[in-house]
Short mmCIF file of C-alpha atoms in Angstrom, two decimals:
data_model
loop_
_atom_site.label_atom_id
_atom_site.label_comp_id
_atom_site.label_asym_id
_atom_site.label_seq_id
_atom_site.Cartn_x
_atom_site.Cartn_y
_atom_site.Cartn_z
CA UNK A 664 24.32 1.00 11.14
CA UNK A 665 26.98 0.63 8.23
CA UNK A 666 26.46 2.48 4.82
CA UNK A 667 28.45 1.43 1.52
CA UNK A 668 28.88 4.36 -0.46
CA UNK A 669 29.65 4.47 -3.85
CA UNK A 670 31.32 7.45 -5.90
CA UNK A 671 30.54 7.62 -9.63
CA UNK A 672 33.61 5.78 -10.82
CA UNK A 673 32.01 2.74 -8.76
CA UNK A 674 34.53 2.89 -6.07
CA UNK A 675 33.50 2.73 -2.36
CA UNK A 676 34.31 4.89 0.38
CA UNK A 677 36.50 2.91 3.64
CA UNK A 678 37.82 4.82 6.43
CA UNK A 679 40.31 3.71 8.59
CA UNK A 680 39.46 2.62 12.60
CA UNK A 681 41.61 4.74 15.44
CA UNK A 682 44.24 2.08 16.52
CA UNK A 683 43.11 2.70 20.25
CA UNK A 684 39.42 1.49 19.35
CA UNK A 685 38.15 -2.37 18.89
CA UNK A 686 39.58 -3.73 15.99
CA UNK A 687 41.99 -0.92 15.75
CA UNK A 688 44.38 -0.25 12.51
CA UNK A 689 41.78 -1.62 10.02
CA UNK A 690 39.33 -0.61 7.35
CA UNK A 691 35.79 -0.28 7.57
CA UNK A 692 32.66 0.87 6.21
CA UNK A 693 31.60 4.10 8.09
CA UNK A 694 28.76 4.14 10.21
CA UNK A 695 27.87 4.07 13.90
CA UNK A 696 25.42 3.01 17.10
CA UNK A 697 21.92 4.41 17.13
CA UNK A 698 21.25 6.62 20.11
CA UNK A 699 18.81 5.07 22.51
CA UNK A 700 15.24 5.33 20.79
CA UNK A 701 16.82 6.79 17.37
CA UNK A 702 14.94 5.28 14.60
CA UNK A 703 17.70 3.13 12.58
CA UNK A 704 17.89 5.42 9.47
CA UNK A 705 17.91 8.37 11.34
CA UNK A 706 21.08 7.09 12.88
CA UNK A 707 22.92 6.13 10.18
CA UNK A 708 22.39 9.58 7.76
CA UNK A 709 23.42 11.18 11.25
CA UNK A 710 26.48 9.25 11.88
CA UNK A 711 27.57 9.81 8.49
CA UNK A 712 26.94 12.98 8.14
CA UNK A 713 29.06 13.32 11.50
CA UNK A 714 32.02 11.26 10.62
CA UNK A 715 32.09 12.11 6.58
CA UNK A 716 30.03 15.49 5.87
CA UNK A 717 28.29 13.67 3.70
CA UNK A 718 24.22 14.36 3.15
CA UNK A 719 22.60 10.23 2.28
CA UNK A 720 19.97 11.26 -0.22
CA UNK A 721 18.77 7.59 -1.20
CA UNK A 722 19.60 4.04 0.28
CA UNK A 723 18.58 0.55 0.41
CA UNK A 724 19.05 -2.88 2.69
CA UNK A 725 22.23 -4.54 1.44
CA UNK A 726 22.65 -7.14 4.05
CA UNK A 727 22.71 -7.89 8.02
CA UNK A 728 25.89 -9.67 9.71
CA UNK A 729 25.85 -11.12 13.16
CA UNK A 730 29.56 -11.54 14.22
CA UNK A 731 30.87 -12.40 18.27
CA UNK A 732 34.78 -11.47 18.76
CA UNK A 733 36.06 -12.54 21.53
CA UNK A 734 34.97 -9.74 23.75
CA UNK A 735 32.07 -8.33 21.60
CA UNK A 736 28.34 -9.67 19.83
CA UNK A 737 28.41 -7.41 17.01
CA UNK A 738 24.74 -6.67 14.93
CA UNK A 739 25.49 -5.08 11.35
CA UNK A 740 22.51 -3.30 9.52
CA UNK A 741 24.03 -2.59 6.15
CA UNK A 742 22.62 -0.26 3.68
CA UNK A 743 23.99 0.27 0.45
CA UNK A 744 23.70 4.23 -0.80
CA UNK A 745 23.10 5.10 -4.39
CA UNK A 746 22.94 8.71 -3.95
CA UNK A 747 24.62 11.38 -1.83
CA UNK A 748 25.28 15.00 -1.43
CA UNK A 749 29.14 16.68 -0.61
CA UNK A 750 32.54 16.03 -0.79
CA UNK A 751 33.67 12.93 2.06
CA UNK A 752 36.39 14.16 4.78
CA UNK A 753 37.91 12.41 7.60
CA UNK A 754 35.83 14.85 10.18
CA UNK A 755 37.09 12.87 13.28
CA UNK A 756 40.28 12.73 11.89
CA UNK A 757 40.14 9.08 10.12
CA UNK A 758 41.55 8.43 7.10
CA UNK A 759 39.23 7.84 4.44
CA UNK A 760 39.73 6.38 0.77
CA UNK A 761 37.68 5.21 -1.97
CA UNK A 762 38.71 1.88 -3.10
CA UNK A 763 37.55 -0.38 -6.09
CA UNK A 764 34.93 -2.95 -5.33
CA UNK A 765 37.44 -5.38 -7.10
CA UNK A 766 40.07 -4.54 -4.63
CA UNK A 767 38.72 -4.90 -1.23
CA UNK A 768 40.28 -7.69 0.88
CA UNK A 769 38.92 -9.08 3.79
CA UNK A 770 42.00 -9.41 5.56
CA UNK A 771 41.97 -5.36 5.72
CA UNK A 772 38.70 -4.95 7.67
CA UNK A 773 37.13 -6.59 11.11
CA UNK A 774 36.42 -10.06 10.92
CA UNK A 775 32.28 -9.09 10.87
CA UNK A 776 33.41 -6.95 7.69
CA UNK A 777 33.81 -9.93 5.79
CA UNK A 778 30.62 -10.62 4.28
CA UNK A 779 30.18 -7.31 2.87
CA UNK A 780 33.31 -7.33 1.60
CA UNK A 781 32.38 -10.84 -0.38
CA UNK A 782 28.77 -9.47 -1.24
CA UNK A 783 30.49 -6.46 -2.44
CA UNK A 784 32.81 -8.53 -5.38
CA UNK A 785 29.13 -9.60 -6.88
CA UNK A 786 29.50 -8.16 -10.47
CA UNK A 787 26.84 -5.64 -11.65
CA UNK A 788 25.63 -8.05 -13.96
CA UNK A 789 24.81 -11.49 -14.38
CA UNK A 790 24.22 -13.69 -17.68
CA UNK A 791 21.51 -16.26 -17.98
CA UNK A 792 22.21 -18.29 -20.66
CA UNK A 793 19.06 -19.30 -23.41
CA UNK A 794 17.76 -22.51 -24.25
CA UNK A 795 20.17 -24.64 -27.07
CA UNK A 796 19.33 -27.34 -28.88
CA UNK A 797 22.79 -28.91 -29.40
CA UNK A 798 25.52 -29.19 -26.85
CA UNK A 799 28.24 -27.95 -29.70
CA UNK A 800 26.05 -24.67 -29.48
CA UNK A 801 25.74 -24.77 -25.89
CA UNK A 802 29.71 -25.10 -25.69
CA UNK A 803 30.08 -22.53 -28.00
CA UNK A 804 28.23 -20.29 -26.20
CA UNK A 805 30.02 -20.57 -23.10
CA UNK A 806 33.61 -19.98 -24.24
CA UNK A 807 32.53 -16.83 -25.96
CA UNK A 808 30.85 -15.66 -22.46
CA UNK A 809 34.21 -17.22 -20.77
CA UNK A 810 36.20 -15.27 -23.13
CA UNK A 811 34.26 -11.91 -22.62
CA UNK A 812 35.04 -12.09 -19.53
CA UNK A 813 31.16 -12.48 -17.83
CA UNK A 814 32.33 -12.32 -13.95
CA UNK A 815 28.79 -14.72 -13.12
CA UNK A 816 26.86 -17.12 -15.57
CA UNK A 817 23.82 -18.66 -14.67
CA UNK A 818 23.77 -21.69 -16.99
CA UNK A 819 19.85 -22.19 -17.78
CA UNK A 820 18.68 -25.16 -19.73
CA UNK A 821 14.94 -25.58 -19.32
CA UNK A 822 14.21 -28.24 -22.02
CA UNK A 823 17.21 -30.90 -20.68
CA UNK A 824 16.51 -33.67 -17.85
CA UNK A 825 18.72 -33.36 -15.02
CA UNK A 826 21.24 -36.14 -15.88
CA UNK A 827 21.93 -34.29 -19.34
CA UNK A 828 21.77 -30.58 -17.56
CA UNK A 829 24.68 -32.28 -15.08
CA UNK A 830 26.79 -33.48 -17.78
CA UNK A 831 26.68 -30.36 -19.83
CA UNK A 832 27.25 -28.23 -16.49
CA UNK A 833 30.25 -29.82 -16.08
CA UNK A 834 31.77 -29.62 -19.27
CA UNK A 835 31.50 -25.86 -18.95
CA UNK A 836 32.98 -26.00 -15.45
CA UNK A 837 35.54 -27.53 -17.61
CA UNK A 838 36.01 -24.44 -20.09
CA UNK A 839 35.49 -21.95 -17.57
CA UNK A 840 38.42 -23.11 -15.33
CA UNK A 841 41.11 -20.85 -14.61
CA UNK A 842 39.14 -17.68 -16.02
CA UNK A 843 37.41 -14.95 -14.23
CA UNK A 844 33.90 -16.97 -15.22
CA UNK A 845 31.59 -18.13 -12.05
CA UNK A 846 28.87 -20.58 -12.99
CA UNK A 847 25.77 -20.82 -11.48
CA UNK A 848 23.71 -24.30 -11.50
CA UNK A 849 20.10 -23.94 -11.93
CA UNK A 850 18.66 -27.25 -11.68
CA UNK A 851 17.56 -29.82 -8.85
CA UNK A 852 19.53 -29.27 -6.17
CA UNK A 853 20.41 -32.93 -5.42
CA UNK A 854 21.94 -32.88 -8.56
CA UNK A 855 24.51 -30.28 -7.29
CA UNK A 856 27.37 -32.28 -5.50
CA UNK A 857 30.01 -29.24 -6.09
CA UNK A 858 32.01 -27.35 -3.63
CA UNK A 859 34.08 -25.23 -5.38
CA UNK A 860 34.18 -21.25 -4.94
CA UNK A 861 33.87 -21.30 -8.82
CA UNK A 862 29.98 -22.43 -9.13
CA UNK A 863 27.18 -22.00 -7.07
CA UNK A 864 23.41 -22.75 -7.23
CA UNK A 865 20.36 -21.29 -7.88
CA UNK A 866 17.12 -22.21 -7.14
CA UNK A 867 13.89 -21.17 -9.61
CA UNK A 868 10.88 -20.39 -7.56
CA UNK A 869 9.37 -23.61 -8.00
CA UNK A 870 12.58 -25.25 -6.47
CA UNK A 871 12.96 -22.45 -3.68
CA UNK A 872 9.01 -23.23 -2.43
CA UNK A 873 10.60 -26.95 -1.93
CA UNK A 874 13.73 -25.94 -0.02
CA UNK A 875 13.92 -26.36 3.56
CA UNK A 876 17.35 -25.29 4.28
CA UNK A 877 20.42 -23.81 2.49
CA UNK A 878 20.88 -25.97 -0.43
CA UNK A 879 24.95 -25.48 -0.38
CA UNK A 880 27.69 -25.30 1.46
CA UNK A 881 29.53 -22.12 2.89
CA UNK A 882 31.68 -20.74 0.06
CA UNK A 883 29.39 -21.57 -3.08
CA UNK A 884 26.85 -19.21 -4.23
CA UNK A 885 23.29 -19.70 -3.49
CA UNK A 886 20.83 -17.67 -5.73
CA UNK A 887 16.96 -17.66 -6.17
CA UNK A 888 14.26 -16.02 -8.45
CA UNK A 889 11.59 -14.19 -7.00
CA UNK A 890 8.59 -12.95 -7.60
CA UNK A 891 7.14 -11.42 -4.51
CA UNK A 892 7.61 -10.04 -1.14
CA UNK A 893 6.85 -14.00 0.35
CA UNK A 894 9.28 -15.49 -2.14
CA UNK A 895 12.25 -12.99 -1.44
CA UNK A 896 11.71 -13.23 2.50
CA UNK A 897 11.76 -17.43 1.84
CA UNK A 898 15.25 -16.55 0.33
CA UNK A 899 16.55 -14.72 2.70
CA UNK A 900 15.19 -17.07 5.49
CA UNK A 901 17.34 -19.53 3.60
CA UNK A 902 20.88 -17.70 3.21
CA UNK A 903 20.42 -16.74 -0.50
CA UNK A 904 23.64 -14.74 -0.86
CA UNK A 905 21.61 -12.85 -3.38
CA UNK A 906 18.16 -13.09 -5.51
CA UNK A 907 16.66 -11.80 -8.97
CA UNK A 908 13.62 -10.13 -9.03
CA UNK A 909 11.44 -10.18 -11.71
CA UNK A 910 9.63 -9.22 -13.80
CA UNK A 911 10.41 -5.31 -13.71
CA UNK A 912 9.96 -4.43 -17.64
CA UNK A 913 8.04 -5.43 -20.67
CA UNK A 914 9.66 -9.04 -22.15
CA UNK A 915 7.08 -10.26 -23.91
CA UNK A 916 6.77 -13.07 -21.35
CA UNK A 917 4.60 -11.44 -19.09
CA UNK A 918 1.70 -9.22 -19.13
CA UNK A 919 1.56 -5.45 -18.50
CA UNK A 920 -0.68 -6.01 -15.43
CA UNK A 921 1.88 -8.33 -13.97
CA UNK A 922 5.08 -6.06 -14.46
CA UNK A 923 6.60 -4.79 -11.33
CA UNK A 924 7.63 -1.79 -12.73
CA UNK A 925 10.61 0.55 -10.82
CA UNK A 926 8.25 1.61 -7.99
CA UNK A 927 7.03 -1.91 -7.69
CA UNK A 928 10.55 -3.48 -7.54
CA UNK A 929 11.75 -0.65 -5.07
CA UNK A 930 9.15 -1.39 -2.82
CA UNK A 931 9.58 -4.92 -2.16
CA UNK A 932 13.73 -5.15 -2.78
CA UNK A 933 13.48 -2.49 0.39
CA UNK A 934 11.81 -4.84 2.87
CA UNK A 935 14.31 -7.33 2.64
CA UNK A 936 18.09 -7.21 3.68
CA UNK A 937 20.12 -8.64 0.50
CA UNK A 938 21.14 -7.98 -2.90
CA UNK A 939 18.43 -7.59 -5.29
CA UNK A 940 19.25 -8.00 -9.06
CA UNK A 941 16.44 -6.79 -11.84
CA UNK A 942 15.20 -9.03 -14.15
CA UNK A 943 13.06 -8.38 -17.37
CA UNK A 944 13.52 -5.97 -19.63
CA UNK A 945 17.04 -5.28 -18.59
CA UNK A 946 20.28 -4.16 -20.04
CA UNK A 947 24.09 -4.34 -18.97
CA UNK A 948 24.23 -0.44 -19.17
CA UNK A 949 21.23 -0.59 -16.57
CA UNK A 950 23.16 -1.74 -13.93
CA UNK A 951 23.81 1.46 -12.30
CA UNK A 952 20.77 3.46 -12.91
CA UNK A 953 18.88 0.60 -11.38
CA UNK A 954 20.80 1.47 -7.82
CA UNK A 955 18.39 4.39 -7.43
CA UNK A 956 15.89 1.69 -7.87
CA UNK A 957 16.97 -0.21 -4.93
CA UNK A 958 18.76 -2.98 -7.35
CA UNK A 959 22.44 -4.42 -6.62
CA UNK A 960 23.04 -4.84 -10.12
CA UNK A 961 20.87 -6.79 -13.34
CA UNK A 962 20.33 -10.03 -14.78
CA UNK A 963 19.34 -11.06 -18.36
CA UNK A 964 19.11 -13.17 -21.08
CA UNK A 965 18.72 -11.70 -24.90
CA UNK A 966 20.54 -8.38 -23.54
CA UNK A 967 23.36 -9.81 -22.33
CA UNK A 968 24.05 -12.85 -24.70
CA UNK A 969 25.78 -11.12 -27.43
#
């Protein structure tokens, strides 16, 4: 059981393994083994509470890694906490920092810490981009999202065929080269021949009912919409690195009997074991609030295209 734990300047909490233990002399998330028969959440507010002082007071799936070292098959049940009680302290005598999310390296931690440290660089927020007519407004658009910095870009162009959606993708692959811009692909994926850390795909529902495997290789993003509990276990069946989960709030698209509301999107982000972004409704300044919600971060269009 491994907990990330975040302070309120969005920093999380690393201590520092006992040189004499596996993977000695590196970072790592704090945690520990369930005692035989110890339900799994049990274990992990006890093991934290015994090697931090801190009280976990709400927490949510983040991811599960299956790693074999040489010597040891390792099972990692992450859970990422949005809400604590105390002040941490090295109470086995560890060292223990908080570091920016931005600043974790994967070289510092155990080899099976490396996919939460990559999940862990996802930005709060992502920006879908609306439908343009022209491709000078398209292009337009993009450089001023390049230029304000947006971390992760899901281009979105509903009303283009594929072979135009292609060419315009990679015209703003072009612009957003050398910046701190990801772009996401959101259109068949056997239109998607990139393998480049700097895009990544995702899949609409329709398109995720149709997958059958991973649609990328390791290294690219791979994203999906969802809209219920079947659709977000199909993702993570698949390897989705993360999913957005809609619709939590009022956008005029959907009907008040259809919105998922807070409860509603807490319920089902819980059962699975990835990041969950919020869609509908949201805002950038959401991001964190929605963590007490169960959400990684949010996702939106007419709130976050400014």
């Amino acid at each position: 059981m491994v907990a990330v734990i975040f302070n309120h300047r969005d920093e999380v909490l690393v201590a520092l393994r006992n040189r004499h233990s596996h993977q000695g002399g590196l970072w790592e998330f704090p945690g520990g083994k369930p005692e035989p028969g110890e339900p799994r959440l049990q274990a992990l507010h006890r093991e934290i509470h015994e090697e931090t002082g801190l009280r976990l007071l709400a927490s949510h799936p983040l991811c599960r890694v299956e790693h074999r070292y040489a010597d040891k098959h390792v099972l990692l049940d992450v859970h990422l906490v949005s809400r604590h009680a105390g002040e941490p302290s090295g109470k086995e005598g560890q060292r223990i920092e908080w570091r920016a999310r931005q600043e974790l390296l994967a070289a510092d931690f155990p080899a099976a810490n490396a996919r939460i440290v990559e999940l862990l660089r996802l930005p709060e927020t992502i920006t879908i981009t609306p439908d343009v007519d022209s491709e000078g407004e398209f292009l337009e658009l993009m450089r001023k999202l390049i230029a304000s910095g947006r971390e992760l870009v899901q281009v979105r162009q509903t009303k283009l065929p594929p072979d135009r959606y292609r060419k315009r993708f990679m015209k703003a692959m072009e612009l957003a080269a050398g910046s701190r811009t990801r772009l996401l692909f959101n259109n068949l994926p056997e239109c998607f021949e990139f393998e480049s850390p700097e895009c990544g795909f995702h899949a609409s529902s329709r398109v995720l009912a149709e997958l059958d495997r991973r649609p990328v290789p390791p290294g690219c993003l791979f994203s999906a919409s969802c809209h219920s509990l079947a659709e977000l276990r199909r993702a993570e069946t698949l390897g989705a690195d993360f999913v957005l989960l809609s619709p939590v709030a009022a956008t005029g698209k959907y009907q008040a009997s259809q919105l998922l509301g807070w409860n509603g999107f807490r319920r089902l982000a819980d059962q699975v074991s990835l990041p969950v972004y919020a869609l509908g409704g949201m805002r950038p300044e959401l991001a964190r609030p929605a963590r007490a919600h169960g959400a990684f971060g949010v996702a939106g269009i007419s709130g976050f295209v400014r």
